[in-house]
Short mmCIF file of C-alpha atoms and ligand atoms in Angstrom, two decimals:
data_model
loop_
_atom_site.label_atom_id
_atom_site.label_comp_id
_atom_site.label_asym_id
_atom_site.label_seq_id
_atom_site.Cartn_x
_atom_site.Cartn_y
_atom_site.Cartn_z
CA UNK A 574 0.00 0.00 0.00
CA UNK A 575 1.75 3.86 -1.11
CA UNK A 576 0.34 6.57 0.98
CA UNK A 577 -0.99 9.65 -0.42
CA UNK A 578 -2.28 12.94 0.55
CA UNK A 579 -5.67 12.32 -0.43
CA UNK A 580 -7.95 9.86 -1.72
CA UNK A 581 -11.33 11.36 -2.83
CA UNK A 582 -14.39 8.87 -3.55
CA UNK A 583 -17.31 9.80 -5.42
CA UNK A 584 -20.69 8.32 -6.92
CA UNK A 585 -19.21 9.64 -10.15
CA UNK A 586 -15.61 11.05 -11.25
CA UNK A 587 -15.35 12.65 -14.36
CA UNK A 588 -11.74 12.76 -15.03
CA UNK A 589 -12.95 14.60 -19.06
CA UNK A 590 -9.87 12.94 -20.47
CA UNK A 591 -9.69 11.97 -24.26
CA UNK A 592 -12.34 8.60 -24.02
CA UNK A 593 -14.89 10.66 -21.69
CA UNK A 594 -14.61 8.34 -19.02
CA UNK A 595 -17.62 8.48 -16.50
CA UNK A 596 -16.57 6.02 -13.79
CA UNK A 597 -19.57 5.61 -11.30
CA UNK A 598 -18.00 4.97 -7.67
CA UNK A 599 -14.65 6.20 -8.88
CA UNK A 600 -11.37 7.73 -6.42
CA UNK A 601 -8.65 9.35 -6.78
CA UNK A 602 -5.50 9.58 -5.54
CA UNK A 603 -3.45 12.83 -5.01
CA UNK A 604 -0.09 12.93 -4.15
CA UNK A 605 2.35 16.29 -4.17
CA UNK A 606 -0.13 18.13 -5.38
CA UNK A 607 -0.82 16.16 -8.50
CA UNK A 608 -2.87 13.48 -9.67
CA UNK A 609 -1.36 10.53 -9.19
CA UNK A 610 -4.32 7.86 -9.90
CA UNK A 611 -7.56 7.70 -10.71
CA UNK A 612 -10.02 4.56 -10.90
CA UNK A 613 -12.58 2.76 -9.31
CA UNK A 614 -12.96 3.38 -5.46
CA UNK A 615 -12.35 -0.64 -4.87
CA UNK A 616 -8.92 -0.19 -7.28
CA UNK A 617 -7.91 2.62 -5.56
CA UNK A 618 -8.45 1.60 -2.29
CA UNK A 619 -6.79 -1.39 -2.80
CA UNK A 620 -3.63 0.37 -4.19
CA UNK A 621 -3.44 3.12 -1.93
CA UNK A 622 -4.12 4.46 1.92
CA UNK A 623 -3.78 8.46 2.91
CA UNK A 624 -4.43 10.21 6.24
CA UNK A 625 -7.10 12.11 4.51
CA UNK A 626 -9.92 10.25 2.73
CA UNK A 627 -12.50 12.13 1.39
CA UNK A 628 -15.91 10.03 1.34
CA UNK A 629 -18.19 11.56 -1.60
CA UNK A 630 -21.74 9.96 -1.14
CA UNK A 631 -23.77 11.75 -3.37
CA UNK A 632 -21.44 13.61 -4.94
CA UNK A 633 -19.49 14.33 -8.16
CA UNK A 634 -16.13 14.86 -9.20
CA UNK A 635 -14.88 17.03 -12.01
CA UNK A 636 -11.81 19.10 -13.06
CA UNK A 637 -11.72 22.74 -12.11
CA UNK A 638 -14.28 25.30 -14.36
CA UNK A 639 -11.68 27.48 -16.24
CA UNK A 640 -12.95 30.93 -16.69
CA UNK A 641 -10.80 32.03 -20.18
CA UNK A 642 -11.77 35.66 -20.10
CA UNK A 643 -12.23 38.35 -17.36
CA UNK A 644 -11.29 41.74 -15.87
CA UNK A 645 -11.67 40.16 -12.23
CA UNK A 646 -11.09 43.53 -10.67
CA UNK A 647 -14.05 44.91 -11.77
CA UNK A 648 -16.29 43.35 -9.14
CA UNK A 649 -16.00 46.36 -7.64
CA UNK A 650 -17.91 47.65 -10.68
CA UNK A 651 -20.67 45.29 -10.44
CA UNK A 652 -23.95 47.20 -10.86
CA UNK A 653 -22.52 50.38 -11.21
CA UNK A 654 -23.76 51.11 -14.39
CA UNK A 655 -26.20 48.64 -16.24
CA UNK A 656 -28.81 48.63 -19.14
CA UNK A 657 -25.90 50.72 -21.60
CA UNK A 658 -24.66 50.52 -25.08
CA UNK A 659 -21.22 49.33 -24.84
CA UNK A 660 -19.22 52.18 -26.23
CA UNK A 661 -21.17 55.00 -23.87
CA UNK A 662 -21.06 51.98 -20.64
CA UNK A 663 -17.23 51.80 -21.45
CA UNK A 664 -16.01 55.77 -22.50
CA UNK A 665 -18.85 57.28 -20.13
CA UNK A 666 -18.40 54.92 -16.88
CA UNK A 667 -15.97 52.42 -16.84
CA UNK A 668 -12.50 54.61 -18.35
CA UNK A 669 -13.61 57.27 -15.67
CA UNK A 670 -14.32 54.97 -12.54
CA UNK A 671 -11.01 53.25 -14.02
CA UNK A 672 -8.78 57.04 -13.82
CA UNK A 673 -9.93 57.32 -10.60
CA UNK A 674 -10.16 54.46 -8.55
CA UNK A 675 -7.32 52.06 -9.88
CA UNK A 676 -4.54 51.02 -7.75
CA UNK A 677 -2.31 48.37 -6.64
CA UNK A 678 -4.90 48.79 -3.54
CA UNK A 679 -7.99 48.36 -5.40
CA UNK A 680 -6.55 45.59 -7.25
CA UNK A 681 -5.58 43.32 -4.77
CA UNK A 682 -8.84 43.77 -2.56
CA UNK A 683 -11.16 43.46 -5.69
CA UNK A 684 -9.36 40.66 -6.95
CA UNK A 685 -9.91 38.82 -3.42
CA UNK A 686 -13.57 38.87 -3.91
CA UNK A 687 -13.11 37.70 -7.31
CA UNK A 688 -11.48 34.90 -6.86
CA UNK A 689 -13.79 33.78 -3.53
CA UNK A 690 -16.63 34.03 -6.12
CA UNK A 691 -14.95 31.98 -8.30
CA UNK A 692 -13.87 29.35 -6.71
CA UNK A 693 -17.16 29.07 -4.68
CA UNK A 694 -18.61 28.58 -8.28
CA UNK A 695 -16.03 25.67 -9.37
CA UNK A 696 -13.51 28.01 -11.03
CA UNK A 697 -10.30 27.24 -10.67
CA UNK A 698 -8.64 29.26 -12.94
CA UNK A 699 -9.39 32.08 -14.42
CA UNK A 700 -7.34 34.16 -17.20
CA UNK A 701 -7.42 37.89 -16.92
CA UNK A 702 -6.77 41.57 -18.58
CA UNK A 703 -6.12 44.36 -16.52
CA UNK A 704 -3.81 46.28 -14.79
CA UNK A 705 -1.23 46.18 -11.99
CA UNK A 706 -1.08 42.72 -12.29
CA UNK A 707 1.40 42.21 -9.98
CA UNK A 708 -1.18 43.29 -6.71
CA UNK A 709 -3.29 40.40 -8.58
CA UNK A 710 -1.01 37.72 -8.75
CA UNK A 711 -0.43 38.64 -5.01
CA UNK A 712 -4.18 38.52 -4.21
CA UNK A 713 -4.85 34.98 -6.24
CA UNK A 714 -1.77 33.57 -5.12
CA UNK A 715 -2.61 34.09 -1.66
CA UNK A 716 -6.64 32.77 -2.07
CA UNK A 717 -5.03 30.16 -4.07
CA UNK A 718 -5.74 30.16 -7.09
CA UNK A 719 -4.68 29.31 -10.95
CA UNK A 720 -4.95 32.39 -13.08
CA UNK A 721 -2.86 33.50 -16.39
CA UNK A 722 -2.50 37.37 -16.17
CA UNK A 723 -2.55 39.53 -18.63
CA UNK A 724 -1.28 43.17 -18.84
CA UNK A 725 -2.96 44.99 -20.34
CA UNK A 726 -1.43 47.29 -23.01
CA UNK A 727 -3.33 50.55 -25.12
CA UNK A 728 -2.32 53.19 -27.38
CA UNK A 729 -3.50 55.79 -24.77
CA UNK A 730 -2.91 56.95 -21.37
CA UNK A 731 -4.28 55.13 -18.31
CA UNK A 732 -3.47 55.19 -14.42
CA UNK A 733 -1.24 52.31 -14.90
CA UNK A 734 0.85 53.95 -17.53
CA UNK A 735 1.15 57.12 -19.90
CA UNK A 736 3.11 56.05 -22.52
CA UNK A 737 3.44 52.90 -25.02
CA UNK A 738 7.13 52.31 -23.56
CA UNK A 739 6.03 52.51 -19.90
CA UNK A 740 3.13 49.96 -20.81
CA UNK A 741 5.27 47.68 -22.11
CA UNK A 742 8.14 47.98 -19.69
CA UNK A 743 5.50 47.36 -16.64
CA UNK A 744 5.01 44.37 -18.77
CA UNK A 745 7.87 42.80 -19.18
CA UNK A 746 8.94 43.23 -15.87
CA UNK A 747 5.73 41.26 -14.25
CA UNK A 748 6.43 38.59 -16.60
CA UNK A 749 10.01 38.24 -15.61
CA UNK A 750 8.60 37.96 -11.85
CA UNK A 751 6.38 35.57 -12.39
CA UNK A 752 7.67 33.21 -15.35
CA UNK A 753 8.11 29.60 -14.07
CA UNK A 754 5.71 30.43 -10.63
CA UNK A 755 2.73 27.12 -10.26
CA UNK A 756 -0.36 29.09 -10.00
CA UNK A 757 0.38 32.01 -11.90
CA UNK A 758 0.87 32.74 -15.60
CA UNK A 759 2.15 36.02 -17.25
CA UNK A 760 0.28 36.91 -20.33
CA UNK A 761 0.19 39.71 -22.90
CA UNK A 762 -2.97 41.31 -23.29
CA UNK A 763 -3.01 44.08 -26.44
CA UNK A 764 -6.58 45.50 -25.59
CA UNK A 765 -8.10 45.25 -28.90
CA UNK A 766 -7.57 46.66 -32.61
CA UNK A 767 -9.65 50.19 -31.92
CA UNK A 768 -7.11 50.80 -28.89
CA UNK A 769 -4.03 49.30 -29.80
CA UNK A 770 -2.28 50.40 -33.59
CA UNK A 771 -0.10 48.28 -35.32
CA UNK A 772 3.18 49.30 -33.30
CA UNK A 773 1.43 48.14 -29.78
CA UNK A 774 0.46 44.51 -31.65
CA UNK A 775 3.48 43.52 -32.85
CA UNK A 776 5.41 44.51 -29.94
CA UNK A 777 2.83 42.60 -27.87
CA UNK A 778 3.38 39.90 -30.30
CA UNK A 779 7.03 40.10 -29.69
CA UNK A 780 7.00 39.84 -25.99
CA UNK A 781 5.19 36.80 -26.36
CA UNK A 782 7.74 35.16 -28.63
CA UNK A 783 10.63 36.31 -26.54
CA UNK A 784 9.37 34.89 -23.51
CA UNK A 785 6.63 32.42 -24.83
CA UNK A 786 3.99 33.30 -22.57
CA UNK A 787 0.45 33.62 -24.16
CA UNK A 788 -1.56 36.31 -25.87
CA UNK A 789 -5.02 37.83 -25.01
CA UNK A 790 -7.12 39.78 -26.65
CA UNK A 791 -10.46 41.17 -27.84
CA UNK A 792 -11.57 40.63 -31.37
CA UNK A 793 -14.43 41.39 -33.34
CA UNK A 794 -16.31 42.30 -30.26
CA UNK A 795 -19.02 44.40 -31.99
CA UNK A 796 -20.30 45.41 -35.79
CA UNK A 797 -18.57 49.60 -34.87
CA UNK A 798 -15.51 47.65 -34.39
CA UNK A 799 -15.28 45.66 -37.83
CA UNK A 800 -16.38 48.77 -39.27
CA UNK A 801 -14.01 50.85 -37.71
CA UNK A 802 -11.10 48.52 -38.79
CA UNK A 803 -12.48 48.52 -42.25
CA UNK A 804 -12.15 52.30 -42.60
CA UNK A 805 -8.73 52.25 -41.22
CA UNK A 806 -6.92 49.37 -42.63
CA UNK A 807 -9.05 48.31 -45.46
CA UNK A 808 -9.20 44.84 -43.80
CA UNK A 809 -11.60 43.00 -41.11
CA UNK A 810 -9.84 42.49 -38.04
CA UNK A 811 -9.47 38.90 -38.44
CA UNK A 812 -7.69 39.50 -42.08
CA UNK A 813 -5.35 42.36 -40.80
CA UNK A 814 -3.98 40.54 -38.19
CA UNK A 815 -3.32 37.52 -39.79
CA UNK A 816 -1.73 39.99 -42.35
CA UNK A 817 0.84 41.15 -39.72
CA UNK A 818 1.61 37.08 -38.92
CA UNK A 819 0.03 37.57 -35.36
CA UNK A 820 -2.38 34.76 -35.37
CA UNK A 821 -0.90 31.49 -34.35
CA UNK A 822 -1.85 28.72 -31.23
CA UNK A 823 -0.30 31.12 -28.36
CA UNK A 824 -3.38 33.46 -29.13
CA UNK A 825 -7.08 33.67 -27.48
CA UNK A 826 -9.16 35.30 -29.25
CA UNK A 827 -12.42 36.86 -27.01
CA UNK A 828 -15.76 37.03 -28.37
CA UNK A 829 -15.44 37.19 -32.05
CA UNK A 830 -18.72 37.84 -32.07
CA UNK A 831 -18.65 39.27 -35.93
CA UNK A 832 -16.70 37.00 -38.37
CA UNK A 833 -16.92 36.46 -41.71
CA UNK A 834 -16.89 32.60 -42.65
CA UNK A 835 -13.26 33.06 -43.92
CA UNK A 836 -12.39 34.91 -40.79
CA UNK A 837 -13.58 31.77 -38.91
CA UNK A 838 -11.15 29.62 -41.74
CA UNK A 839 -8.81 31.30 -40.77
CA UNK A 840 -9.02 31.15 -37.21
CA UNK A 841 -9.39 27.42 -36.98
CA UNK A 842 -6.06 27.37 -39.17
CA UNK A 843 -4.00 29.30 -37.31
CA UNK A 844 -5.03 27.20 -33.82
CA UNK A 845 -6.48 30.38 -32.25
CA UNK A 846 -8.10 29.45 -29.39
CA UNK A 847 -11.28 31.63 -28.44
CA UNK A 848 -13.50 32.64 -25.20
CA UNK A 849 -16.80 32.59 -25.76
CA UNK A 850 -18.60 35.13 -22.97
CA UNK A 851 -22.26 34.82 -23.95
CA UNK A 852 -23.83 36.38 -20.84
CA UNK A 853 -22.03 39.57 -21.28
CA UNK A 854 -22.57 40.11 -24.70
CA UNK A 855 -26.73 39.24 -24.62
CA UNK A 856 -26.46 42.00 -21.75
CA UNK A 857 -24.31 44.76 -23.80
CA UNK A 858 -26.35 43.51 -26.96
CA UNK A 859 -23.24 43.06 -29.37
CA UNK A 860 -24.36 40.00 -31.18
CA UNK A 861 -23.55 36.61 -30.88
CA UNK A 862 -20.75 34.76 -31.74
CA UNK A 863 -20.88 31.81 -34.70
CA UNK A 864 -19.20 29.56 -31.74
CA UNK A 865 -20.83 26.40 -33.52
CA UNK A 866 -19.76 27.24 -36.98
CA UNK A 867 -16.18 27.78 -34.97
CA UNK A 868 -16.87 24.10 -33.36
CA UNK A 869 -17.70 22.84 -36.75
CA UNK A 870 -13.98 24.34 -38.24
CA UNK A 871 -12.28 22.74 -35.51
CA UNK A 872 -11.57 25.81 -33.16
CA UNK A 873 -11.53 25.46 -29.74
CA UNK A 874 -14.37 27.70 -28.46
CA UNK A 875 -14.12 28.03 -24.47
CA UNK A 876 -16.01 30.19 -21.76
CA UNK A 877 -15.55 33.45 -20.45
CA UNK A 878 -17.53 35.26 -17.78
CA UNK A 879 -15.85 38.78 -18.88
CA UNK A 880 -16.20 41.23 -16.25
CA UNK A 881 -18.83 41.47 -13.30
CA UNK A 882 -19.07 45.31 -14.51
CA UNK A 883 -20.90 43.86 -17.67
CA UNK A 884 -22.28 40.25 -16.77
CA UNK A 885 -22.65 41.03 -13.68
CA UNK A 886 -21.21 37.74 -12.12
CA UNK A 887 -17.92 35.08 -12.63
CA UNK A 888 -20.58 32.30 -12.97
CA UNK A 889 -18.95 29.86 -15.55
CA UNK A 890 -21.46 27.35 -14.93
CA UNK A 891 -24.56 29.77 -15.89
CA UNK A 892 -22.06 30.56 -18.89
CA UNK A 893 -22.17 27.00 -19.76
CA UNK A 894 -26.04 26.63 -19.19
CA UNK A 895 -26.58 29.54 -21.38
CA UNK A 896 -24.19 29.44 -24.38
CA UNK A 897 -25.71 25.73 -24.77
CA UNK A 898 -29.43 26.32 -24.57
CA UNK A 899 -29.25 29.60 -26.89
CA UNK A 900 -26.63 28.10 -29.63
CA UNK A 901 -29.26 25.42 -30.21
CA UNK A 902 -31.90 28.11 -30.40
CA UNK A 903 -29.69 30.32 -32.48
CA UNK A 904 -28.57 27.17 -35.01
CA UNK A 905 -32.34 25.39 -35.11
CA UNK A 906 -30.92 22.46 -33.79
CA UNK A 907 -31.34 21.14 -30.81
CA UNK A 908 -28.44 18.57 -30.93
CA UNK A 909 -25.54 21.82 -30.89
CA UNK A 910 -23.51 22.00 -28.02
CA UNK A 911 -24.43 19.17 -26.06
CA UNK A 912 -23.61 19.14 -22.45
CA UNK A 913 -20.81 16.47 -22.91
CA UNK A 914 -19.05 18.96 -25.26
CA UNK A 915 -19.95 22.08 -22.95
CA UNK A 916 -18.10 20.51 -19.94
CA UNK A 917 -14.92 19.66 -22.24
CA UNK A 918 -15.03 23.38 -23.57
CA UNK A 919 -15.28 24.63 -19.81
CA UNK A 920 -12.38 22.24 -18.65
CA UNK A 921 -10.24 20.33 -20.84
CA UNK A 922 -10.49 23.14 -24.12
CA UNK A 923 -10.17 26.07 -21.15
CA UNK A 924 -6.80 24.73 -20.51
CA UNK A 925 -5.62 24.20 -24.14
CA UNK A 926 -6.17 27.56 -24.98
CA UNK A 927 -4.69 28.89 -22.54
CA UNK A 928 -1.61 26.90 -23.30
CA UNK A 929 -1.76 24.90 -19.46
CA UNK A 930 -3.32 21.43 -21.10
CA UNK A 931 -0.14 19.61 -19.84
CA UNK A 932 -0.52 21.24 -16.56
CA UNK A 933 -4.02 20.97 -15.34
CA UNK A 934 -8.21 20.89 -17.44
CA UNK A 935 -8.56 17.11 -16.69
CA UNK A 936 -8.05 14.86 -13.92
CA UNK A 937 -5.78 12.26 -14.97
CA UNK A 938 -2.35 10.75 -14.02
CA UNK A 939 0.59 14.01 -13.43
CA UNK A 940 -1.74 16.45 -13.76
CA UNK A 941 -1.54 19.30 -11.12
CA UNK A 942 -5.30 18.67 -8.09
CA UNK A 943 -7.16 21.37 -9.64
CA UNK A 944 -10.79 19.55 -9.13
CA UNK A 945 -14.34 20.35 -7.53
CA UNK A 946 -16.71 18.22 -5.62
CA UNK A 947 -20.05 18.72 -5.65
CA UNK A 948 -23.31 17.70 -3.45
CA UNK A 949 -26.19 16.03 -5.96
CA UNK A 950 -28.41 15.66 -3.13
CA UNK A 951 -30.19 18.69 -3.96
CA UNK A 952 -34.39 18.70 -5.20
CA UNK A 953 -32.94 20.19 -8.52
CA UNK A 954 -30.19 17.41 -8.73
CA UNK A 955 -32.66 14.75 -8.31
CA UNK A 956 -33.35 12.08 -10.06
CA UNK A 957 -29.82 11.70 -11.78
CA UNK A 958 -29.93 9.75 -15.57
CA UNK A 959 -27.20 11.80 -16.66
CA UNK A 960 -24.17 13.34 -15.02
CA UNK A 961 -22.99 15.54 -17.50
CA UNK A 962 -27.04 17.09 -18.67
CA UNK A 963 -27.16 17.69 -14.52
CA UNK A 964 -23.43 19.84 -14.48
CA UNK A 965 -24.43 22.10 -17.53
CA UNK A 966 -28.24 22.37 -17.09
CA UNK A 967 -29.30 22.50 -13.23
CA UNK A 968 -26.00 22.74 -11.14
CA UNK A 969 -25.37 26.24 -9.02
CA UNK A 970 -22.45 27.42 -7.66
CA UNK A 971 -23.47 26.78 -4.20
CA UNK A 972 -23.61 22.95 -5.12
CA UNK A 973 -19.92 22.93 -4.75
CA UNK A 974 -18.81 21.88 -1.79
CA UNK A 975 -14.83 21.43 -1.85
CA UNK A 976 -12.46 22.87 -4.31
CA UNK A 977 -8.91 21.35 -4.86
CA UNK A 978 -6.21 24.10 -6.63
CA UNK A 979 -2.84 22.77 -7.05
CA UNK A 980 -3.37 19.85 -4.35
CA UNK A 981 -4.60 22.31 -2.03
CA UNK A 982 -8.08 22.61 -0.16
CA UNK A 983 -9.09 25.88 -0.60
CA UNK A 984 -12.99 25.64 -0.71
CA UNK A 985 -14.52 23.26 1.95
CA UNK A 986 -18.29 22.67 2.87
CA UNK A 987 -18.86 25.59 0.55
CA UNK A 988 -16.54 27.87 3.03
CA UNK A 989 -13.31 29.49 2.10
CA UNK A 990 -9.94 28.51 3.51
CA UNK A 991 -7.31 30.62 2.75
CA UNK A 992 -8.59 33.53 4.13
CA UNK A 993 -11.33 35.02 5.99
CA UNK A 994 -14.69 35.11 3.90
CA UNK A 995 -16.39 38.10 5.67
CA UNK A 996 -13.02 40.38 5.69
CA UNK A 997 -12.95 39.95 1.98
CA UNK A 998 -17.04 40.89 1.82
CA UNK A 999 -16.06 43.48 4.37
CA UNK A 1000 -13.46 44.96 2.28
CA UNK A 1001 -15.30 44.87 -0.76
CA UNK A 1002 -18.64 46.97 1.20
CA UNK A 1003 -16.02 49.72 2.19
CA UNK A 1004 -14.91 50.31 -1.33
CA UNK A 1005 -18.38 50.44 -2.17
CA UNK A 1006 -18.97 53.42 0.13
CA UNK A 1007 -15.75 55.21 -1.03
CA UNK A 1008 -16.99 55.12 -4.61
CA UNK A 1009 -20.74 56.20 -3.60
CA UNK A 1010 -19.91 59.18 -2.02
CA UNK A 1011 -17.27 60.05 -4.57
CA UNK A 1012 -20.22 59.40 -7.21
CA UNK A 1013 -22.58 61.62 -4.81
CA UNK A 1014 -19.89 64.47 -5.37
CA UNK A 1015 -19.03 64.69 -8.85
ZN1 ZN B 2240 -13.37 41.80 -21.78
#
């Protein structure tokens, strides 16, 4: 008998590896903070012992919910200002509230709450684009945490930098922090084409190469955008990057809302991955994306919550119940995105795209403990005929009951770990009251 960490039973794990493997009474064992088994409870408990064995009557196993696109920060934006057209909600609200509020400060409070919402809703990693990164990859680390991190680089002036050099420096030097750290990932996040000109992209594109972290950014987001590119570069945005060689596999592409079929062609050939952040763009009313014409060309379409300013929560599993039932609304065909194929684009694909597939997206042998257990003795988890319909159609985040990042508890019996829950809600509540009475004033 080897001794372990843990061993976790279940009624069903879902490891989402290459077969889709459902194994009813399934364990699995952890050991160093990786997977180092996983089986039938009888196999594994024959193999292995641990000081901690988790017993999962009535409950599920699955790999980590990877949100691919957000501004986690901007919880503290939540509800601020709703029921907008997305240019006037972003140069009339958010790029103000942004000049005056952002800080090192802000970030690492806000991103706190973020991440306790997100990992209380089966996230376990998340991929971001904002600013002062570095107070972020503090915060998540410390919660606990996966996350990829993208700086955030413009054309124009924000509180985070004034110039195109300054940007980029602020970049580079977070990366070289953080490069080769478990939990977090430095990224490269060029805005999108209407705020970042063809010196910012290839630069950005550059910094990626020279370091080989990913890229993040928005494309095609809505029709003023295409339009806007049009005027300037005679190209859709899809064409002129791809004419300045910056497409390849390190990219994620978010929303792509308005493609033209060769745009999608040549997505899928380049290997661009893309988030898909349905929820946000129903509530801004941009359009939505061809995601299963992008399934059908063999891109890997994944979820995004975007940012709680515009969604107005991290919730990847009401992303997952919602892209499905309104792509086979959209498509006339009830058979698109079924909830197999959802819950591989939420786990497994989330992973790929962000370029961590050898790292973590499935539970299976060397891959880092990023899983979540969940109670199915609940009335709307009852009867069960079929795991997988239950995840994506009538699970809620407070069905999770224990969250594993990185071989670490950090979520147990629903209740944070790492830190204390009601300092983080506290936190969040004073910042609240700063920005109302700043509001009141102005
Ligand atoms: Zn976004």
């Amino acid at each position: 008998m080897q001794s372990v960490d843990y061993i976790i039973h279940a009624d069903y794990v879902l490891p989402m590896d290459e077969k889709l493997t459902v194994i009813e009474h399934g364990a699995i064992a952890i050991k160093d903070s990786k997977i180092l088994d996983v089986g039938t409870s009888k196999e594994i408990s024959k193999k292995y012992t641990s000081p901690s064995i988790i017993r999962g009557k009535g409950k599920v196993v699955f790999p980590g919910l990877i949100n691919t696109h957000t501004h986690a920060a901007m919880v503290y934006f939540r509800g601020i200002a709703d029921d907008l057209p997305l240019k006037e909600w972003l140069e009339d609200h958010i790029w103000p509230l942004e000049n005056r509020w952002l800080s090192p400060e802000f970030i690492s409070d806000a991103v706190e709450l973020a991440c306790l919402e997100m990992l209380k809703g089966g996230v376990t990693a998340y991929n971001d684009m904002y600013f002062y990164e570095d107070a972020a990859g503090r915060a998540t680390r410390k919660i606990g945490m996966r996350a990829v991190l993208g700086v955030g680089v413009l054309d124009f002036p924000t509180k985070s930098a004034n110039t195109i050099d300054e940007y980029f420096a602020n970049a580079e030097s977070f990366i070289k922090d953080w490069k080769g750290d478990n939990l977090i990932t430095p990224c490269i996040a060029p805005h999108a084409l209407y705020t970042c000109g063809k010196e910012t992209l290839i630069r950005a594109r550059r910094v990626a190469d020279t370091y080989g972290i990913p890229i993040h950014m928005h494309i095609s987001e809505t029709k003023w955008e295409v339009e806007e590119i049009r005027k300037k570069y005679g190209m859709r945005p899809v064409e002129y990057l791809d004419s300045l060689g910056f497409l390849d596999e390190k990219v994620l592409a978010v929303h792509c809302i308005w493609l033209a079929g060769h745009e999608i062609e040549v997505l899928a050939k380049r290997g661009v991955g893309v988030s898909h952040c349905i929820e946000s763009s129903l509530k801004l009313s941009v359009g939505i994306a061809p995601i299963v014409s992008m399934l059908k060309a063999g891109i890997k379409v994944t979820f995004g919550s975007d940012s709680a300013a515009s969604n107005n929560d991290l919730n990847i599993l009401s992303e997952m119940s919602t892209a499905a039932k309104l792509h086979k609304t959209v498509s006339e065909d009830p058979t698109a995105l079924d909830a197999k194929k959802v819950l591989m684009m939420a786990t497994r694909w989330g992973a790929d795209v962000l370029g961590l597939g050898k790292v973590t997206g499935s539970i299976e042998k060397g891959k880092a403990a990023d899983l979540v257990i969940a109670n199915l003795n609940k009335p709307h988890l009852i009867p069960l005929y079929n795991i997988y319909s239950h995840i994506v159609y009538s699970m809620r985040p407070s069905d999770v009951e224990m969250v594993m990042v990185d071989g670490k508890v950090v979520v147990n019996n629903g209740k944070l770990m790492t830190a204390d829950e009601s300092e983080i809600l506290d936190k969040a509540k004073r910042w609240c009251e700063r920005i109302k009475k700043f509001n009141e004033k102005a």
